Every structure is written in structure tokens, then in C-alpha cells.
């Protein structure tokens, strides 16, 4: 039991040191820099703009439904912002969306 506790206490430090070593390389820096462009900002926006800090419902099914609703609201807000940026012209945005989602 004592070895297991020692190992558990040591693993987080090992993970931190491995990550620090990875971030010292140019390849590691570039990979980590990509996170800002991919998905990380969305979680920050959901937490700060929508005030979604934690799930309110229990169970994976209910929490999944709650997350789907949060994502839907986030996407609707993005679409609304794009419409307003174009001066409220919904027709041109509809054409753009159709071109993206129905390229055929």
C-alpha cells in the first residue's frame, strides 16, 4: 500500500515535468500553440459569455442533453453576430451557409 501511495504522489509531478520538457521543444510549442486556434477558445467563451460553469443535471444522458443545448445556443449566437456584422442581411448569409453545408 505504501508503494501505491508513493507512486500516486509521484505521477503528477512526472506528468508536469514531462509537459514542461515537451514545451521546451519547438515542435511542442507549435503543437500547444495550435490549441488556441482549434477548440480551447470555445470552452472559454461558453464559460464566460454563457455563464456555463458546470452541469446542473445528473447522469450522462441528461448532462449530454444539457451540453447539446449549450452548444446550440453558442452556435446561434455566432450566427446572429455574423448576421449583424453584415448589416442584418440574412439572404447573403443564407447563401453562404448553403454553400458551406451543401457544396454539391
GROMACS .gro file of N, CA and C in nm:
model
  312
    1UNK      N    1   0.082  -0.118   0.000
    1UNK     CA    2   0.000   0.000   0.000
    1UNK      C    3   0.086   0.125   0.000
    2UNK      N    4   0.195   0.121   0.073
    2UNK     CA    5   0.282   0.237   0.082
    2UNK      C    6   0.342   0.271  -0.054
    3UNK      N    7   0.379   0.167  -0.132
    3UNK     CA    8   0.435   0.191  -0.265
    3UNK      C    9   0.332   0.255  -0.357
    4UNK      N   10   0.205   0.213  -0.345
    4UNK     CA   11   0.100   0.269  -0.430
    4UNK      C   12   0.080   0.417  -0.399
    5UNK      N   13   0.082   0.454  -0.273
    5UNK     CA   14   0.066   0.595  -0.236
    5UNK      C   15   0.183   0.678  -0.288
    6UNK      N   16   0.302   0.624  -0.275
    6UNK     CA   17   0.421   0.695  -0.322
    6UNK      C   18   0.412   0.713  -0.474
    7UNK      N   19   0.371   0.607  -0.543
    7UNK     CA   20   0.361   0.616  -0.688
    7UNK      C   21   0.256   0.719  -0.729
    8UNK      N   22   0.142   0.720  -0.662
    8UNK     CA   23   0.037   0.815  -0.695
    8UNK      C   24   0.085   0.958  -0.670
    9UNK      N   25   0.158   0.980  -0.565
    9UNK     CA   26   0.208   1.114  -0.536
    9UNK      C   27   0.315   1.157  -0.635
   10UNK      N   28   0.384   1.061  -0.692
   10UNK     CA   29   0.493   1.094  -0.781
   10UNK      C   30   0.444   1.118  -0.924
   11UNK      N   31   0.338   1.051  -0.967
   11UNK     CA   32   0.293   1.058  -1.106
   11UNK      C   33   0.255   1.199  -1.151
   12UNK      N   34   0.181   1.277  -1.073
   12UNK     CA   35   0.150   1.412  -1.120
   12UNK      C   36   0.276   1.496  -1.144
   13UNK      N   37   0.374   1.483  -1.058
   13UNK     CA   38   0.497   1.558  -1.075
   13UNK      C   39   0.569   1.512  -1.202
   14UNK      N   40   0.565   1.380  -1.229
   14UNK     CA   41   0.626   1.330  -1.351
   14UNK      C   42   0.554   1.385  -1.474
   15UNK      N   43   0.423   1.390  -1.468
   15UNK     CA   44   0.346   1.443  -1.581
   15UNK      C   45   0.377   1.591  -1.604
   16UNK      N   46   0.390   1.666  -1.496
   16UNK     CA   47   0.421   1.808  -1.507
   16UNK      C   48   0.560   1.827  -1.568
   17UNK      N   49   0.655   1.748  -1.522
   17UNK     CA   50   0.791   1.762  -1.576
   17UNK      C   51   0.797   1.718  -1.722
   18UNK      N   52   0.721   1.614  -1.759
   18UNK     CA   53   0.718   1.573  -1.900
   18UNK      C   54   0.658   1.682  -1.987
   19UNK      N   55   0.550   1.745  -1.939
   19UNK     CA   56   0.487   1.853  -2.016
   19UNK      C   57   0.581   1.972  -2.027
   20UNK      N   58   0.650   2.005  -1.919
   20UNK     CA   59   0.745   2.116  -1.923
   20UNK      C   60   0.856   2.089  -2.024
   21UNK      N   61   0.904   1.965  -2.027
   21UNK     CA   62   1.009   1.928  -2.123
   21UNK      C   63   0.956   1.936  -2.266
   22UNK      N   64   0.832   1.892  -2.286
   22UNK     CA   65   0.772   1.896  -2.419
   22UNK      C   66   0.759   2.041  -2.468
   23UNK      N   67   0.721   2.131  -2.378
   23UNK     CA   68   0.701   2.271  -2.415
   23UNK      C   69   0.834   2.344  -2.441
   24UNK      N   70   0.944   2.283  -2.405
   24UNK     CA   71   1.075   2.344  -2.432
   24UNK      C   72   1.118   2.322  -2.577
   25UNK      N   73   1.061   2.221  -2.645
   25UNK     CA   74   1.097   2.194  -2.784
   25UNK      C   75   1.014   2.282  -2.877
   26UNK      N   76   1.068   2.310  -2.994
   26UNK     CA   77   0.995   2.391  -3.093
   26UNK      C   78   0.868   2.319  -3.140
   27UNK      N   79   0.878   2.188  -3.160
   27UNK     CA   80   0.762   2.111  -3.204
   27UNK      C   81   0.651   2.115  -3.097
   28UNK      N   82   0.689   2.100  -2.971
   28UNK     CA   83   0.592   2.105  -2.863
   28UNK      C   84   0.526   2.241  -2.852
   29UNK      N   85   0.604   2.347  -2.868
   29UNK     CA   86   0.549   2.482  -2.863
   29UNK      C   87   0.448   2.504  -2.975
   30UNK      N   88   0.482   2.455  -3.095
   30UNK     CA   89   0.392   2.473  -3.209
   30UNK      C   90   0.261   2.396  -3.190
   31UNK      N   91   0.272   2.273  -3.141
   31UNK     CA   92   0.152   2.192  -3.118
   31UNK      C   93   0.063   2.259  -3.013
   32UNK      N   94   0.123   2.306  -2.906
   32UNK     CA   95   0.045   2.368  -2.798
   32UNK      C   96  -0.015   2.500  -2.846
   33UNK      N   97   0.055   2.573  -2.933
   33UNK     CA   98   0.005   2.699  -2.987
   33UNK      C   99  -0.120   2.676  -3.071
   34UNK      N  100  -0.131   2.560  -3.135
   34UNK     CA  101  -0.247   2.529  -3.220
   34UNK      C  102  -0.375   2.517  -3.138
   35UNK      N  103  -0.364   2.485  -3.009
   35UNK     CA  104  -0.483   2.469  -2.926
   35UNK      C  105  -0.564   2.599  -2.918
   36UNK      N  106  -0.496   2.712  -2.926
   36UNK     CA  107  -0.567   2.841  -2.920
   36UNK      C  108  -0.658   2.860  -3.040
   37UNK      N  109  -0.623   2.799  -3.151
   37UNK     CA  110  -0.700   2.817  -3.274
   37UNK      C  111  -0.808   2.713  -3.292
   38UNK      N  112  -0.798   2.603  -3.224
   38UNK     CA  113  -0.886   2.490  -3.252
   38UNK      C  114  -1.009   2.491  -3.163
   39UNK      N  115  -0.996   2.448  -3.039
   39UNK     CA  116  -1.114   2.427  -2.957
   39UNK      C  117  -1.110   2.501  -2.824
   40UNK      N  118  -0.994   2.532  -2.775
   40UNK     CA  119  -0.983   2.593  -2.643
   40UNK      C  120  -1.065   2.722  -2.628
   41UNK      N  121  -1.064   2.813  -2.725
   41UNK     CA  122  -1.142   2.937  -2.708
   41UNK      C  123  -1.292   2.912  -2.690
   42UNK      N  124  -1.343   2.808  -2.751
   42UNK     CA  125  -1.486   2.781  -2.742
   42UNK      C  126  -1.525   2.752  -2.597
   43UNK      N  127  -1.445   2.675  -2.527
   43UNK     CA  128  -1.477   2.644  -2.388
   43UNK      C  129  -1.472   2.770  -2.302
   44UNK      N  130  -1.376   2.856  -2.329
   44UNK     CA  131  -1.368   2.982  -2.257
   44UNK      C  132  -1.488   3.071  -2.284
   45UNK      N  133  -1.532   3.075  -2.410
   45UNK     CA  134  -1.649   3.154  -2.447
   45UNK      C  135  -1.776   3.099  -2.382
   46UNK      N  136  -1.788   2.969  -2.380
   46UNK     CA  137  -1.905   2.907  -2.319
   46UNK      C  138  -1.908   2.938  -2.169
   47UNK      N  139  -1.791   2.930  -2.106
   47UNK     CA  140  -1.786   2.955  -1.962
   47UNK      C  141  -1.810   3.102  -1.929
   48UNK      N  142  -1.747   3.193  -2.003
   48UNK     CA  143  -1.759   3.334  -1.966
   48UNK      C  144  -1.882   3.401  -2.028
   49UNK      N  145  -1.907   3.381  -2.156
   49UNK     CA  146  -2.018   3.450  -2.223
   49UNK      C  147  -2.154   3.392  -2.188
   50UNK      N  148  -2.160   3.261  -2.175
   50UNK     CA  149  -2.288   3.198  -2.143
   50UNK      C  150  -2.303   3.168  -1.995
   51UNK      N  151  -2.197   3.184  -1.919
   51UNK     CA  152  -2.203   3.158  -1.776
   51UNK      C  153  -2.220   3.012  -1.742
   52UNK      N  154  -2.175   2.924  -1.831
   52UNK     CA  155  -2.190   2.780  -1.808
   52UNK      C  156  -2.064   2.727  -1.742
   53UNK      N  157  -2.067   2.717  -1.609
   53UNK     CA  158  -1.950   2.671  -1.536
   53UNK      C  159  -1.956   2.524  -1.499
   54UNK      N  160  -2.077   2.470  -1.488
   54UNK     CA  161  -2.089   2.330  -1.453
   54UNK      C  162  -2.228   2.279  -1.493
   55UNK      N  163  -2.237   2.147  -1.502
   55UNK     CA  164  -2.365   2.085  -1.536
   55UNK      C  165  -2.459   2.089  -1.418
   56UNK      N  166  -2.584   2.109  -1.446
   56UNK     CA  167  -2.684   2.117  -1.339
   56UNK      C  168  -2.763   1.987  -1.325
   57UNK      N  169  -2.759   1.904  -1.429
   57UNK     CA  170  -2.835   1.779  -1.428
   57UNK      C  171  -2.742   1.660  -1.404
   58UNK      N  172  -2.796   1.555  -1.347
   58UNK     CA  173  -2.716   1.436  -1.320
   58UNK      C  174  -2.741   1.330  -1.425
   59UNK      N  175  -2.638   1.248  -1.446
   59UNK     CA  176  -2.647   1.139  -1.542
   59UNK      C  177  -2.591   1.182  -1.676
   60UNK      N  178  -2.526   1.088  -1.743
   60UNK     CA  179  -2.460   1.123  -1.870
   60UNK      C  180  -2.560   1.163  -1.978
   61UNK      N  181  -2.677   1.100  -1.979
   61UNK     CA  182  -2.778   1.135  -2.079
   61UNK      C  183  -2.830   1.277  -2.062
   62UNK      N  184  -2.862   1.311  -1.938
   62UNK     CA  185  -2.913   1.446  -1.910
   62UNK      C  186  -2.804   1.551  -1.928
   63UNK      N  187  -2.683   1.519  -1.883
   63UNK     CA  188  -2.572   1.613  -1.899
   63UNK      C  189  -2.540   1.630  -2.048
   64UNK      N  190  -2.550   1.522  -2.123
   64UNK     CA  191  -2.529   1.531  -2.268
   64UNK      C  192  -2.631   1.620  -2.335
   65UNK      N  193  -2.756   1.609  -2.292
   65UNK     CA  194  -2.861   1.697  -2.344
   65UNK      C  195  -2.836   1.841  -2.307
   66UNK      N  196  -2.789   1.863  -2.185
   66UNK     CA  197  -2.759   1.998  -2.140
   66UNK      C  198  -2.645   2.057  -2.223
   67UNK      N  199  -2.542   1.974  -2.250
   67UNK     CA  200  -2.429   2.021  -2.329
   67UNK      C  201  -2.472   2.052  -2.473
   68UNK      N  202  -2.559   1.969  -2.528
   68UNK     CA  203  -2.610   1.993  -2.663
   68UNK      C  204  -2.683   2.128  -2.669
   69UNK      N  205  -2.762   2.157  -2.567
   69UNK     CA  206  -2.833   2.284  -2.562
   69UNK      C  207  -2.735   2.402  -2.552
   70UNK      N  208  -2.632   2.388  -2.470
   70UNK     CA  209  -2.531   2.493  -2.457
   70UNK      C  210  -2.462   2.516  -2.592
   71UNK      N  211  -2.426   2.409  -2.661
   71UNK     CA  212  -2.362   2.422  -2.793
   71UNK      C  213  -2.455   2.487  -2.895
   72UNK      N  214  -2.581   2.453  -2.890
   72UNK     CA  215  -2.679   2.512  -2.980
   72UNK      C  216  -2.688   2.662  -2.958
   73UNK      N  217  -2.696   2.704  -2.832
   73UNK     CA  218  -2.703   2.847  -2.801
   73UNK      C  219  -2.576   2.917  -2.847
   74UNK      N  220  -2.461   2.855  -2.824
   74UNK     CA  221  -2.334   2.914  -2.867
   74UNK      C  222  -2.333   2.936  -3.018
   75UNK      N  223  -2.377   2.836  -3.093
   75UNK     CA  224  -2.377   2.847  -3.240
   75UNK      C  225  -2.479   2.949  -3.289
   76UNK      N  226  -2.595   2.956  -3.226
   76UNK     CA  227  -2.695   3.055  -3.265
   76UNK      C  228  -2.641   3.196  -3.242
   77UNK      N  229  -2.572   3.216  -3.131
   77UNK     CA  230  -2.513   3.347  -3.104
   77UNK      C  231  -2.408   3.384  -3.209
   78UNK      N  232  -2.330   3.285  -3.254
   78UNK     CA  233  -2.230   3.311  -3.357
   78UNK      C  234  -2.298   3.349  -3.489
   79UNK      N  235  -2.405   3.279  -3.524
   79UNK     CA  236  -2.478   3.309  -3.647
   79UNK      C  237  -2.541   3.448  -3.639
   80UNK      N  238  -2.600   3.480  -3.525
   80UNK     CA  239  -2.661   3.611  -3.505
   80UNK      C  240  -2.556   3.722  -3.518
   81UNK      N  241  -2.439   3.701  -3.459
   81UNK     CA  242  -2.332   3.801  -3.468
   81UNK      C  243  -2.289   3.821  -3.612
   82UNK      N  244  -2.284   3.713  -3.688
   82UNK     CA  245  -2.246   3.723  -3.829
   82UNK      C  246  -2.352   3.798  -3.909
   83UNK      N  247  -2.478   3.773  -3.878
   83UNK     CA  248  -2.587   3.845  -3.946
   83UNK      C  249  -2.577   3.994  -3.916
   84UNK      N  250  -2.555   4.029  -3.791
   84UNK     CA  251  -2.546   4.169  -3.752
   84UNK      C  252  -2.422   4.236  -3.813
   85UNK      N  253  -2.313   4.161  -3.827
   85UNK     CA  254  -2.192   4.216  -3.887
   85UNK      C  255  -2.215   4.248  -4.035
   86UNK      N  256  -2.308   4.179  -4.098
   86UNK     CA  257  -2.341   4.204  -4.238
   86UNK      C  258  -2.456   4.303  -4.251
   87UNK      N  259  -2.486   4.374  -4.146
   87UNK     CA  260  -2.591   4.473  -4.152
   87UNK      C  261  -2.731   4.414  -4.145
   88UNK      N  262  -2.744   4.294  -4.094
   88UNK     CA  263  -2.876   4.232  -4.081
   88UNK      C  264  -2.924   4.167  -4.208
   89UNK      N  265  -2.835   4.152  -4.308
   89UNK     CA  266  -2.874   4.093  -4.436
   89UNK      C  267  -2.872   3.941  -4.425
   90UNK      N  268  -2.987   3.883  -4.399
   90UNK     CA  269  -2.998   3.739  -4.378
   90UNK      C  270  -2.985   3.662  -4.510
   91UNK      N  271  -3.025   3.721  -4.623
   91UNK     CA  272  -3.022   3.650  -4.750
   91UNK      C  273  -2.880   3.612  -4.792
   92UNK      N  274  -2.786   3.705  -4.778
   92UNK     CA  275  -2.649   3.673  -4.819
   92UNK      C  276  -2.587   3.568  -4.727
   93UNK      N  277  -2.619   3.574  -4.598
   93UNK     CA  278  -2.567   3.475  -4.506
   93UNK      C  279  -2.626   3.338  -4.535
   94UNK      N  280  -2.754   3.333  -4.569
   94UNK     CA  281  -2.817   3.206  -4.603
   94UNK      C  282  -2.746   3.142  -4.721
   95UNK      N  283  -2.712   3.223  -4.821
   95UNK     CA  284  -2.638   3.171  -4.936
   95UNK      C  285  -2.501   3.117  -4.897
   96UNK      N  286  -2.432   3.188  -4.809
   96UNK     CA  287  -2.301   3.142  -4.762
   96UNK      C  288  -2.312   3.011  -4.687
   97UNK      N  289  -2.411   3.002  -4.599
   97UNK     CA  290  -2.429   2.879  -4.521
   97UNK      C  291  -2.465   2.762  -4.612
   98UNK      N  292  -2.549   2.785  -4.711
   98UNK     CA  293  -2.586   2.678  -4.803
   98UNK      C  294  -2.463   2.631  -4.880
   99UNK      N  295  -2.376   2.722  -4.919
   99UNK     CA  296  -2.255   2.686  -4.993
   99UNK      C  297  -2.161   2.602  -4.906
  100UNK      N  298  -2.155   2.634  -4.778
  100UNK     CA  299  -2.066   2.559  -4.688
  100UNK      C  300  -2.123   2.421  -4.656
  101UNK      N  301  -2.252   2.414  -4.625
  101UNK     CA  302  -2.309   2.287  -4.579
  101UNK      C  303  -2.367   2.202  -4.690
  102UNK      N  304  -2.389   2.258  -4.808
  102UNK     CA  305  -2.439   2.180  -4.924
  102UNK      C  306  -2.352   2.214  -5.045
  103UNK      N  307  -2.227   2.167  -5.046
  103UNK     CA  308  -2.135   2.208  -5.153
  103UNK      C  309  -2.170   2.149  -5.290
  104UNK      N  310  -2.261   2.055  -5.299
  104UNK     CA  311  -2.293   1.991  -5.427
  104UNK      C  312  -2.368   2.077  -5.519
   0.00000   0.00000   0.00000
